[in-house]
GROMACS .gro file of N, CA and C in nm:
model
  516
    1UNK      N    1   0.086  -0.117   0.000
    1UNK     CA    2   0.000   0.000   0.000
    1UNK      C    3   0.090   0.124   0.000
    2UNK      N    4   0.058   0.199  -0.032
    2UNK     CA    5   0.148   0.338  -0.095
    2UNK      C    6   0.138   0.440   0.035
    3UNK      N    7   0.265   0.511   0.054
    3UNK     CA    8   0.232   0.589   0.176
    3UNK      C    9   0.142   0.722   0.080
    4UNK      N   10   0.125   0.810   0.207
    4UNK     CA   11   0.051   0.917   0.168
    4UNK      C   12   0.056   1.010   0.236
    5UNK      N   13   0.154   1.094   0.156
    5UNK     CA   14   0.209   1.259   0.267
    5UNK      C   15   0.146   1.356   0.232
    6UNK      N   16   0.137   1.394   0.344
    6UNK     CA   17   0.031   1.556   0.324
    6UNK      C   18   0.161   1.681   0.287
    7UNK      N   19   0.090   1.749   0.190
    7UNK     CA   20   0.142   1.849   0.137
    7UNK      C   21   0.129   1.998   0.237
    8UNK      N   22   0.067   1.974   0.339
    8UNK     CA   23  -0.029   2.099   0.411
    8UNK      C   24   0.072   2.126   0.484
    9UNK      N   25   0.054   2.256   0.538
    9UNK     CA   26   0.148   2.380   0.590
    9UNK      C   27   0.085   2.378   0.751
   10UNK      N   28   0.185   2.331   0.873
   10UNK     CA   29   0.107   2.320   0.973
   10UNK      C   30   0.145   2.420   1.041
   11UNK      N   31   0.097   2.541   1.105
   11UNK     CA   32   0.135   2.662   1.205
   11UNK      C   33   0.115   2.609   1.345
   12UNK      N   34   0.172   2.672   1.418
   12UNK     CA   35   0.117   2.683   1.521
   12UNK      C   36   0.185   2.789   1.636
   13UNK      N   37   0.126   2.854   1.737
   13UNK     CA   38   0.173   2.930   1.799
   13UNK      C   39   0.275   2.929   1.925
   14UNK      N   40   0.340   2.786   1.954
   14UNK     CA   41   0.393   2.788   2.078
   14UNK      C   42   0.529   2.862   2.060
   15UNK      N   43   0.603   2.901   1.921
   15UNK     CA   44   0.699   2.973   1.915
   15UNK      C   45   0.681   3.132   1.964
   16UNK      N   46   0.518   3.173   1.914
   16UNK     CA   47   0.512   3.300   1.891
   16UNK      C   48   0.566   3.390   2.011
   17UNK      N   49   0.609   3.505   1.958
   17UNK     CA   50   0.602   3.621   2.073
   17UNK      C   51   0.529   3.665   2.170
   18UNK      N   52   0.530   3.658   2.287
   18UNK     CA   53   0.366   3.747   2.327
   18UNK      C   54   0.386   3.848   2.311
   19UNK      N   55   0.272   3.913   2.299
   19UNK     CA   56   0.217   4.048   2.252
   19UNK      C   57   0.247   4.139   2.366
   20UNK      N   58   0.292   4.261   2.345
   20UNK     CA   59   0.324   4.357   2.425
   20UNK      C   60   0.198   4.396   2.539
   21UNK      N   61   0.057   4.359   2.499
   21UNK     CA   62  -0.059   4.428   2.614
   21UNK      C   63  -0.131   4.308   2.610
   22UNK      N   64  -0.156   4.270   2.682
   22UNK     CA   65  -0.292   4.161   2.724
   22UNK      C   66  -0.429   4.224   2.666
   23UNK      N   67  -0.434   4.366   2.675
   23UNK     CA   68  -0.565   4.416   2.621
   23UNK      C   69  -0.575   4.361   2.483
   24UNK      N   70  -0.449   4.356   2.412
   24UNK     CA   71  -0.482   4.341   2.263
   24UNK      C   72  -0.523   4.154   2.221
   25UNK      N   73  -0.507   4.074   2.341
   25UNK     CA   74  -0.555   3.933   2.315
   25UNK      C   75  -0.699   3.930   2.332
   26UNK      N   76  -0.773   3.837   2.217
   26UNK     CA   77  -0.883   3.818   2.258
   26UNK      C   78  -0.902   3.680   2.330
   27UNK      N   79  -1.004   3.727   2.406
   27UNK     CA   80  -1.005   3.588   2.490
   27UNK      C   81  -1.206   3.554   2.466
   28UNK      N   82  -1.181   3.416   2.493
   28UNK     CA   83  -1.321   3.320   2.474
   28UNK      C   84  -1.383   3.276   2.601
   29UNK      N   85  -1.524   3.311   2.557
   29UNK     CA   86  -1.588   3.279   2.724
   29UNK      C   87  -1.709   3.198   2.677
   30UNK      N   88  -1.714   3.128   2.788
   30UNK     CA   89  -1.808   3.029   2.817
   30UNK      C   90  -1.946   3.006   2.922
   31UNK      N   91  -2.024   2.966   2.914
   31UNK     CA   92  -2.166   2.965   2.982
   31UNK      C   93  -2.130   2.850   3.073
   32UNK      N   94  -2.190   2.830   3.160
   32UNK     CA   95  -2.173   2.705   3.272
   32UNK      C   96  -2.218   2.593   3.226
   33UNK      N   97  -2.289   2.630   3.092
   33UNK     CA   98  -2.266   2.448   3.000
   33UNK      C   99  -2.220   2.430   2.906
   34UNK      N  100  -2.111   2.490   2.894
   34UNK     CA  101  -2.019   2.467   2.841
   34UNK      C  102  -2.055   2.547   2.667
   35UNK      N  103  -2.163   2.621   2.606
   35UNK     CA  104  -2.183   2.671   2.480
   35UNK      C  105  -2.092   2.819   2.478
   36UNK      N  106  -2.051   2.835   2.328
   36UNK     CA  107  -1.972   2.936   2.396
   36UNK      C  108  -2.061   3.080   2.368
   37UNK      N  109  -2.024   3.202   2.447
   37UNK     CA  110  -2.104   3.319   2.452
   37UNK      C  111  -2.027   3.425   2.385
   38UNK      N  112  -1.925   3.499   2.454
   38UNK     CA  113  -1.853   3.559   2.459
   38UNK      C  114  -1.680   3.586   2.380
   39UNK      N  115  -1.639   3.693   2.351
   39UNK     CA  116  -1.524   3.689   2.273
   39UNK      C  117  -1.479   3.850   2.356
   40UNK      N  118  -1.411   3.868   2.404
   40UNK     CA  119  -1.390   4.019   2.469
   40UNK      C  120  -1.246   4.043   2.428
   41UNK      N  121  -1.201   4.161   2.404
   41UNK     CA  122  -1.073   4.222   2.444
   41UNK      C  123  -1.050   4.256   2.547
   42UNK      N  124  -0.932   4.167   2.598
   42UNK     CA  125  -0.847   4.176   2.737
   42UNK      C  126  -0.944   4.097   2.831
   43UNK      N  127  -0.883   4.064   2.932
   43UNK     CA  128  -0.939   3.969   3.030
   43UNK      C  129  -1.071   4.002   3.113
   44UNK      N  130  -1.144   3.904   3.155
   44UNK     CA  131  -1.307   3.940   3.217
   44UNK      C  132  -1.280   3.998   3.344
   45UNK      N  133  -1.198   3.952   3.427
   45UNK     CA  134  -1.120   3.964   3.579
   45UNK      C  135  -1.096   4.100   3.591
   46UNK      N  136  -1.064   4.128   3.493
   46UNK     CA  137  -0.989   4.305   3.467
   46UNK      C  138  -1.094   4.416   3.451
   47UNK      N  139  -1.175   4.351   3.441
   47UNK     CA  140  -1.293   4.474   3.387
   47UNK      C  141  -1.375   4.530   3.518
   48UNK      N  142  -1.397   4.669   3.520
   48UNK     CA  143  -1.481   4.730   3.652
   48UNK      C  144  -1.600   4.630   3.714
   49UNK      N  145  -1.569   4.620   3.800
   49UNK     CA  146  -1.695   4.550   3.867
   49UNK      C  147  -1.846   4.650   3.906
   50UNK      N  148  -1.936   4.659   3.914
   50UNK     CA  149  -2.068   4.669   3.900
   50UNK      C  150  -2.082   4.700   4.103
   51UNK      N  151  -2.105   4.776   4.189
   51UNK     CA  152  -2.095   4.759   4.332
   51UNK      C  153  -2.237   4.688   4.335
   52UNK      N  154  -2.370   4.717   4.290
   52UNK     CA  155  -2.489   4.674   4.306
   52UNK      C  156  -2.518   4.511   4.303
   53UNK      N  157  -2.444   4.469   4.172
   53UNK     CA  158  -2.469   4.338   4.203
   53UNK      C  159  -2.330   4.215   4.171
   54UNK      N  160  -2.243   4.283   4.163
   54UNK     CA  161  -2.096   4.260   4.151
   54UNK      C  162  -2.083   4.206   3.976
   55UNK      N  163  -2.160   4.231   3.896
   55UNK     CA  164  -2.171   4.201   3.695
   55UNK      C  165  -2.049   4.310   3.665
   56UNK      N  166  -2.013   4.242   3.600
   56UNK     CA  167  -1.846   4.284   3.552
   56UNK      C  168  -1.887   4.385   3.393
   57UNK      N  169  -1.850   4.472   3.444
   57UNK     CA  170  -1.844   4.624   3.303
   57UNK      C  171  -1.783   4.595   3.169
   58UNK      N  172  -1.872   4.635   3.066
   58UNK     CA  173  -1.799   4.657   2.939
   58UNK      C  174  -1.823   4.807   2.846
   59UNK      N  175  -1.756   4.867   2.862
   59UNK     CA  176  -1.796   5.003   2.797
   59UNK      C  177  -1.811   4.952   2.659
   60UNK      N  178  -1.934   4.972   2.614
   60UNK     CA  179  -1.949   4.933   2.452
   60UNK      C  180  -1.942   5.060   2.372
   61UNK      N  181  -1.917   5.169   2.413
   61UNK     CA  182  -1.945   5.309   2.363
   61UNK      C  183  -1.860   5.402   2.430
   62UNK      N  184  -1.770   5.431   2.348
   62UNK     CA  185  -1.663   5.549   2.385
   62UNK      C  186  -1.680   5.630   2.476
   63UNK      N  187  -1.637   5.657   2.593
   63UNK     CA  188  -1.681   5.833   2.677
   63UNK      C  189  -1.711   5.929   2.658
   64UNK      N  190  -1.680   6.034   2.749
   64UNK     CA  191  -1.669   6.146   2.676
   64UNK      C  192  -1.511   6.173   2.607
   65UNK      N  193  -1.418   6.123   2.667
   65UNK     CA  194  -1.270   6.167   2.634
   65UNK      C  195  -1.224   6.020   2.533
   66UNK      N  196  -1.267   5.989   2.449
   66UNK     CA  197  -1.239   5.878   2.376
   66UNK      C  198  -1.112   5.809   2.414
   67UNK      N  199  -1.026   5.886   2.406
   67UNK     CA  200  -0.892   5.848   2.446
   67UNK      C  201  -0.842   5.825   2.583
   68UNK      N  202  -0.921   5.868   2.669
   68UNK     CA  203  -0.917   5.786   2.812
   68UNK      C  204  -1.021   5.686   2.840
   69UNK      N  205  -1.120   5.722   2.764
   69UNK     CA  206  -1.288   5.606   2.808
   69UNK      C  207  -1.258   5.522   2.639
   70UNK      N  208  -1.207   5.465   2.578
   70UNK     CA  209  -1.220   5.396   2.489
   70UNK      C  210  -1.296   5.247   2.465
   71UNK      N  211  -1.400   5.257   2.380
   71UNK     CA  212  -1.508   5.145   2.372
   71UNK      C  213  -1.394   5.010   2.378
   72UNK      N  214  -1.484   4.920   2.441
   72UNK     CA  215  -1.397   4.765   2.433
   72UNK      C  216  -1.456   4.660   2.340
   73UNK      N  217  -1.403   4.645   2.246
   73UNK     CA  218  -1.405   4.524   2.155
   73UNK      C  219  -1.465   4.429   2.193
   74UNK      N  220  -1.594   4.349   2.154
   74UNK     CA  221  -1.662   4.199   2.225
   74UNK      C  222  -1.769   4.216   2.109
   75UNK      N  223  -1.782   4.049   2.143
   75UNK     CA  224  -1.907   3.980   2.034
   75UNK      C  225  -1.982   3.875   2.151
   76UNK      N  226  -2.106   3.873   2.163
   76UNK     CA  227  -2.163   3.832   2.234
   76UNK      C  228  -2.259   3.787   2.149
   77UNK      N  229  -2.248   3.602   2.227
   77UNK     CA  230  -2.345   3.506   2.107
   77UNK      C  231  -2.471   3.523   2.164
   78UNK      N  232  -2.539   3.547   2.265
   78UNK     CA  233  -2.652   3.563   2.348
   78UNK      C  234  -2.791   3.575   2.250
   79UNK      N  235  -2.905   3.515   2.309
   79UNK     CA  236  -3.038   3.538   2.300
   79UNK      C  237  -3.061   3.650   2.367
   80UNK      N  238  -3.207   3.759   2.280
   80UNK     CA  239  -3.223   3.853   2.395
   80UNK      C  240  -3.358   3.825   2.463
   81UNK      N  241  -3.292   3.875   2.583
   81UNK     CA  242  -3.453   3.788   2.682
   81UNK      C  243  -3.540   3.852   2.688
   82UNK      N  244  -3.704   3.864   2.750
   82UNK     CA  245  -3.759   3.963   2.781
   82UNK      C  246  -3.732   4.068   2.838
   83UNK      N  247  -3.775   4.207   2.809
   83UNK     CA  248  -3.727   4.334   2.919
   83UNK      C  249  -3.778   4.350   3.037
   84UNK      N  250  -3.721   4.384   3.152
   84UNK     CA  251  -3.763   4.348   3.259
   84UNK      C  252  -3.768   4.525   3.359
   85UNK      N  253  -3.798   4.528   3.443
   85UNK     CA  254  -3.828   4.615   3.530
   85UNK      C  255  -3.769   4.570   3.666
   86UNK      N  256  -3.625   4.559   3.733
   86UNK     CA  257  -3.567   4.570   3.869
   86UNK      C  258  -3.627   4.652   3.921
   87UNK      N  259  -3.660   4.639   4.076
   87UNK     CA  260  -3.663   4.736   4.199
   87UNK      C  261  -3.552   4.687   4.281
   88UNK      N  262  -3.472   4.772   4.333
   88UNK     CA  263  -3.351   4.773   4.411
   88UNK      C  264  -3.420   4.782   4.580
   89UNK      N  265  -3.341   4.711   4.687
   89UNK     CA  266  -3.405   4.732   4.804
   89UNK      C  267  -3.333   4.823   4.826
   90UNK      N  268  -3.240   4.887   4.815
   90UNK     CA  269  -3.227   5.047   4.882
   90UNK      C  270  -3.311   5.123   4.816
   91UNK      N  271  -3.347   5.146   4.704
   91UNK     CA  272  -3.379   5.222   4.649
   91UNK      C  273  -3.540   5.215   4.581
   92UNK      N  274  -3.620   5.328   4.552
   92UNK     CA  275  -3.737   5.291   4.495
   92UNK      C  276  -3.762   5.305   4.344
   93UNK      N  277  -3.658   5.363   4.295
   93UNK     CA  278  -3.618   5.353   4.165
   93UNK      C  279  -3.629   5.224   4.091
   94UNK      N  280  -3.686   5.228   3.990
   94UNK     CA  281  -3.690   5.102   3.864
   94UNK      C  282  -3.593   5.120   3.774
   95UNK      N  283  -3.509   5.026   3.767
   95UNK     CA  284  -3.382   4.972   3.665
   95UNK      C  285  -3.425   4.859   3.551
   96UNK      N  286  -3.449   4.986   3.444
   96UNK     CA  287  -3.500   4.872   3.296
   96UNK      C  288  -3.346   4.810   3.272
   97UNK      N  289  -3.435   4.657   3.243
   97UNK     CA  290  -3.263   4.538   3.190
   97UNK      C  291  -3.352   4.502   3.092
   98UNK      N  292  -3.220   4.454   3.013
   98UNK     CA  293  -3.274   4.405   2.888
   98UNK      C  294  -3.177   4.281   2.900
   99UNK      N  295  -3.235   4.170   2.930
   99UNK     CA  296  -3.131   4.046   2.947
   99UNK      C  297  -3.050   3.981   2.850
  100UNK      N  298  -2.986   3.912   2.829
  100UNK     CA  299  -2.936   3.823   2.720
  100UNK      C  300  -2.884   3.694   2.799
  101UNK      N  301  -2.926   3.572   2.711
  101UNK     CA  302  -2.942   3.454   2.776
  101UNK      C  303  -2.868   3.368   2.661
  102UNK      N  304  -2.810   3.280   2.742
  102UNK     CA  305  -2.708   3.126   2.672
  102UNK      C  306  -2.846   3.066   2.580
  103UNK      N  307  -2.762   3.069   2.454
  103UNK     CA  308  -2.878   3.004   2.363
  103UNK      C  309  -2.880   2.833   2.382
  104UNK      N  310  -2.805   2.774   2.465
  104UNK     CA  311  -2.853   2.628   2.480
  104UNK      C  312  -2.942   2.638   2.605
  105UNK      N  313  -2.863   2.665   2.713
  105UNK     CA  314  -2.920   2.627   2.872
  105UNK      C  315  -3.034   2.791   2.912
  106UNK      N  316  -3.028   2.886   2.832
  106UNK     CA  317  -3.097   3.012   2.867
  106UNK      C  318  -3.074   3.074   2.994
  107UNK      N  319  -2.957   3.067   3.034
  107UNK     CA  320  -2.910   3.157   3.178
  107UNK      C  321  -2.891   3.247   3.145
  108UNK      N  322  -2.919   3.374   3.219
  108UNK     CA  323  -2.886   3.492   3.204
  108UNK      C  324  -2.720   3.523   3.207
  109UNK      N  325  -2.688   3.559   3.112
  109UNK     CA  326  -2.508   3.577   3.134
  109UNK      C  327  -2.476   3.707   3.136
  110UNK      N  328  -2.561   3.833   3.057
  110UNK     CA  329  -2.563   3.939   3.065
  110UNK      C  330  -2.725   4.054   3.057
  111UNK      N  331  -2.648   4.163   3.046
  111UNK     CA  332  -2.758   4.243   3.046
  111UNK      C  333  -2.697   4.381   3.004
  112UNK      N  334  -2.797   4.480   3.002
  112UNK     CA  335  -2.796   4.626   2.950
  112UNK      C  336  -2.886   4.698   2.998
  113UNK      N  337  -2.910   4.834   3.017
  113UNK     CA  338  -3.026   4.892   3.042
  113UNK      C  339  -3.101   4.985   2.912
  114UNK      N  340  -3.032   4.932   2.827
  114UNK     CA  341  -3.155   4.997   2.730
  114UNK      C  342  -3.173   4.887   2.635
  115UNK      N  343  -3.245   4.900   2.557
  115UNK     CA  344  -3.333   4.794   2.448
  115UNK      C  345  -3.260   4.799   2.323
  116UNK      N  346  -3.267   4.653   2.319
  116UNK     CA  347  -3.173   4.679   2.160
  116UNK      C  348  -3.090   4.526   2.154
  117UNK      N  349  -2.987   4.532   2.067
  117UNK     CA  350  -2.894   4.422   2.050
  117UNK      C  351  -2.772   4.455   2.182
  118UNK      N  352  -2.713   4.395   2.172
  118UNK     CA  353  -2.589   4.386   2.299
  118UNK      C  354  -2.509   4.525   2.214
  119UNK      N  355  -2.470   4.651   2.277
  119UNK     CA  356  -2.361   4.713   2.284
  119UNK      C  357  -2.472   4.813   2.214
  120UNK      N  358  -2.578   4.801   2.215
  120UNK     CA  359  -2.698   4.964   2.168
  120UNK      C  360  -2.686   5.012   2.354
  121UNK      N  361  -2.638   4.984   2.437
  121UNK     CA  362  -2.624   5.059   2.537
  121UNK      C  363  -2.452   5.129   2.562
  122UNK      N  364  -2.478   5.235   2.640
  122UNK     CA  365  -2.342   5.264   2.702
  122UNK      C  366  -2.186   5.138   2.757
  123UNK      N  367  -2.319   5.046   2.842
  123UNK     CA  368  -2.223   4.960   2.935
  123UNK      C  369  -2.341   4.852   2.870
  124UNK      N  370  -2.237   4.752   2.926
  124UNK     CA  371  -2.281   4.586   2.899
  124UNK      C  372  -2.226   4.564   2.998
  125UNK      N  373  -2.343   4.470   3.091
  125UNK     CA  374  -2.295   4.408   3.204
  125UNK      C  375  -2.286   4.237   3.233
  126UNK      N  376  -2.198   4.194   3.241
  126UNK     CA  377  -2.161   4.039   3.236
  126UNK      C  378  -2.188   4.000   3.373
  127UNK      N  379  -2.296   3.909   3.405
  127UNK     CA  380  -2.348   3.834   3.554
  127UNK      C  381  -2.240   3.805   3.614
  128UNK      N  382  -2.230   3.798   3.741
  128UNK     CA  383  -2.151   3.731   3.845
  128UNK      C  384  -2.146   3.594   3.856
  129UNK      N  385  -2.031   3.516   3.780
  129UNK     CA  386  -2.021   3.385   3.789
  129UNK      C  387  -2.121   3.275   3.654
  130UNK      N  388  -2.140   3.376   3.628
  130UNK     CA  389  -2.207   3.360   3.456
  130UNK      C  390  -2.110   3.261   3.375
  131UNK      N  391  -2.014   3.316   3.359
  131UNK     CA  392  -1.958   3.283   3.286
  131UNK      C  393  -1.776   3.200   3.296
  132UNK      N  394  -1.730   3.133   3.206
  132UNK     CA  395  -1.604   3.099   3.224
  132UNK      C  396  -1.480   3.091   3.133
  133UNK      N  397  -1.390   3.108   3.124
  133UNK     CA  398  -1.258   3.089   3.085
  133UNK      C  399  -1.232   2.939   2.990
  134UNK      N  400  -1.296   2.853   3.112
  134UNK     CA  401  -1.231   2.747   3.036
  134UNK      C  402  -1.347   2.622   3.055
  135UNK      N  403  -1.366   2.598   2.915
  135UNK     CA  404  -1.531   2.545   2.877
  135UNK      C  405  -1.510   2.405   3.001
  136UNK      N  406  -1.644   2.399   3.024
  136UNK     CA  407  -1.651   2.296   3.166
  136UNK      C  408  -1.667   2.341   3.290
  137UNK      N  409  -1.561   2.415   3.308
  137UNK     CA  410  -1.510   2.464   3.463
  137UNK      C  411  -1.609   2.545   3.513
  138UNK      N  412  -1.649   2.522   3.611
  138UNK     CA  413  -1.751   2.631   3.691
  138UNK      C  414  -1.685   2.724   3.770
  139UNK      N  415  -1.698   2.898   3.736
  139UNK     CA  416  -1.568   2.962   3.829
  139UNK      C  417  -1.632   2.951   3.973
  140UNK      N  418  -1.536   2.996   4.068
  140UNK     CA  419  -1.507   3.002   4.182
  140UNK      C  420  -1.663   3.106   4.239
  141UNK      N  421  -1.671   3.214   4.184
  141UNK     CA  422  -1.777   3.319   4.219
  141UNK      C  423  -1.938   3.289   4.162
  142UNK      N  424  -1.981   3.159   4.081
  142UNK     CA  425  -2.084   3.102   4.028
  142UNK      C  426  -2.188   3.098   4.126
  143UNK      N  427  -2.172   3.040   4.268
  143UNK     CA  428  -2.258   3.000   4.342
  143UNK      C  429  -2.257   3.126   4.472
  144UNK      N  430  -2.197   3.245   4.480
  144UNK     CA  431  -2.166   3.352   4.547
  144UNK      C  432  -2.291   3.425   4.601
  145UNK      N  433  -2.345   3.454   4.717
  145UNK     CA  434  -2.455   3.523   4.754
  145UNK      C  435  -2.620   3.446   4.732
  146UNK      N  436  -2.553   3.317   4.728
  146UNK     CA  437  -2.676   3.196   4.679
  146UNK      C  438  -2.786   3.207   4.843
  147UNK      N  439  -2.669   3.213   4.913
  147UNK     CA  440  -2.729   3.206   5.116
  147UNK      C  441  -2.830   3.298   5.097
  148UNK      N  442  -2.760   3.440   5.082
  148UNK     CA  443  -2.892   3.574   5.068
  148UNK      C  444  -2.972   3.540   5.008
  149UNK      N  445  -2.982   3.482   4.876
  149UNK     CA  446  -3.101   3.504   4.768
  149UNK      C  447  -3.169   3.420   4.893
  150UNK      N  448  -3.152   3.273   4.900
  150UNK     CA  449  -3.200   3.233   5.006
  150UNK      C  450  -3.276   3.259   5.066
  151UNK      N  451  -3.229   3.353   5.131
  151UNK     CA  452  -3.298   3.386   5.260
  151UNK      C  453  -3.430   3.499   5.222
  152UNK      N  454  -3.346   3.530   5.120
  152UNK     CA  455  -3.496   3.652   5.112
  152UNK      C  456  -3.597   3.591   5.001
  153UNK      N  457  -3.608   3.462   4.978
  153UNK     CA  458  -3.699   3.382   4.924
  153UNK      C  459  -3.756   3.331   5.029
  154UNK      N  460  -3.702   3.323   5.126
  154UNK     CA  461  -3.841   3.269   5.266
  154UNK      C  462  -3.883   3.382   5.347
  155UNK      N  463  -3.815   3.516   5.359
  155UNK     CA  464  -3.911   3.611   5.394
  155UNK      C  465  -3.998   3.644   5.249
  156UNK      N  466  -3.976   3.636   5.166
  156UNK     CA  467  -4.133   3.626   5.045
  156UNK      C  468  -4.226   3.527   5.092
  157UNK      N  469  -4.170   3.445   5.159
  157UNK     CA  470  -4.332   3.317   5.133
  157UNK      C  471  -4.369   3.342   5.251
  158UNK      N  472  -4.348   3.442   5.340
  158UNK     CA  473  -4.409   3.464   5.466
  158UNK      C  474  -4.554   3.462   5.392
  159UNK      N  475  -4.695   3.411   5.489
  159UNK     CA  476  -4.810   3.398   5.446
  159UNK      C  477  -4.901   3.553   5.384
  160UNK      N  478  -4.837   3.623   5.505
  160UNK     CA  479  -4.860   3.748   5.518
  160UNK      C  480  -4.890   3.856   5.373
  161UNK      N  481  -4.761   3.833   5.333
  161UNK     CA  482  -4.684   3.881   5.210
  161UNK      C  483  -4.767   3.813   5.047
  162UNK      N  484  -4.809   3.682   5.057
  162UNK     CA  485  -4.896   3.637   4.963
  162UNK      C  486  -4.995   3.664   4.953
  163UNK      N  487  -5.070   3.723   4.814
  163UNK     CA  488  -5.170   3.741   4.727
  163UNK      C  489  -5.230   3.622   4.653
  164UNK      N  490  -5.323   3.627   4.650
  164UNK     CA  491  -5.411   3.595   4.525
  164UNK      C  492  -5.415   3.673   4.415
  165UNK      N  493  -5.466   3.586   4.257
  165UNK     CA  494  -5.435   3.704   4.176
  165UNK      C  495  -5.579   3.771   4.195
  166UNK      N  496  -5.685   3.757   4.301
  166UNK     CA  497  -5.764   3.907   4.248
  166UNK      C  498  -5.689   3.989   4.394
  167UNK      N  499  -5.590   3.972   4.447
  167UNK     CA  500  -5.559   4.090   4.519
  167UNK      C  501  -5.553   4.075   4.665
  168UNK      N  502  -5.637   3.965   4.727
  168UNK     CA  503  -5.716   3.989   4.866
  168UNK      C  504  -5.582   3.903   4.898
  169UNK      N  505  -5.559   3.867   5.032
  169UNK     CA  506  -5.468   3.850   5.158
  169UNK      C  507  -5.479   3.720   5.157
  170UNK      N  508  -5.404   3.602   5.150
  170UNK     CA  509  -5.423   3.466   5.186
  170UNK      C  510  -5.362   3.452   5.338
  171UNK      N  511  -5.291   3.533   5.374
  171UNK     CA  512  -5.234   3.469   5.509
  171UNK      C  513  -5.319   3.568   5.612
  172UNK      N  514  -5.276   3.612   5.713
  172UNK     CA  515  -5.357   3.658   5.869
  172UNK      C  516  -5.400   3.767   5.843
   0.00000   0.00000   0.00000
């Protein structure tokens, strides 16, 4: 039987240089089942954190000083979810989100506050523990503040606190 050599040109990068800025690598992100979402310039870790609900910042839209606020590069594979209406417990203010969800498993991985495709807002905000680095792996911050939600899901089912849908009081 006759051998059979490939003519093909094989590259690969373990020689290459690294690149002078980490900002300029793109890096690949992943949903907690493993589909992929995300493509960002420069690392997720690095990006402003959010104080309200700890969702990691993406300026999709230049500042005012372009050259100090400069938009960040990303492609986001996301479904967009229904628009929703937050109430904050400090606050009585309503925070319109416009979600975007993993097109296999439908978790919320990000969001925006105005309507539109991903990056028709100022900021794009990436969930806390949404997402990962390295397909499989569940990060470290995934299951983070799970106790609180917790807890303030059983002061909701206090009896008290439940309605019927025409309105009237089911508990005391």
């Amino acid at each position: 039987m006759p051998k059979v050599f490939s003519r093909a040109v094989v590259s690969s990068s373990d020689h290459a240089k690294p690149v002078a800025s980490a900002r300029a690598v793109l890096r690949s992100y992943y949903c907690l089942c493993g589909d992929f979402v995300l493509v960002l310039q420069g690392r997720l870790e690095r990006l402003p954190v959010r104080r309200r609900d700890g969702a990691r910042i993406i300026r999709s839209r230049p500042g005012a000083d372009p050259d100090k606020q400069p938009a960040r590069k990303f492609k986001l594979n996301a479904d967009m979810g229904e628009r929703v209406l937050i109430r904050r417990k400090d606050t009585d203010r309503l925070e319109p989100r416009q979600p975007f969800t993993c097109s296999r498993c439908h978790l919320t991985v990000a969001y925006q506050t105005a309507a539109g495709p991903a990056g028709e807002a100022p900021f794009l905000y990436i969930v806390r523990g949404a997402l990962t680095e390295i397909q499989g792996l569940v990060p470290d911050d995934a299951f983070e503040g799970e106790d609180d939600v917790a807890d303030d899901a059983e002061e909701a089912r206090d009896p008290a606190d439940v309605r019927d849908a025409a309105g009237s009081s089911t508990g005391a």
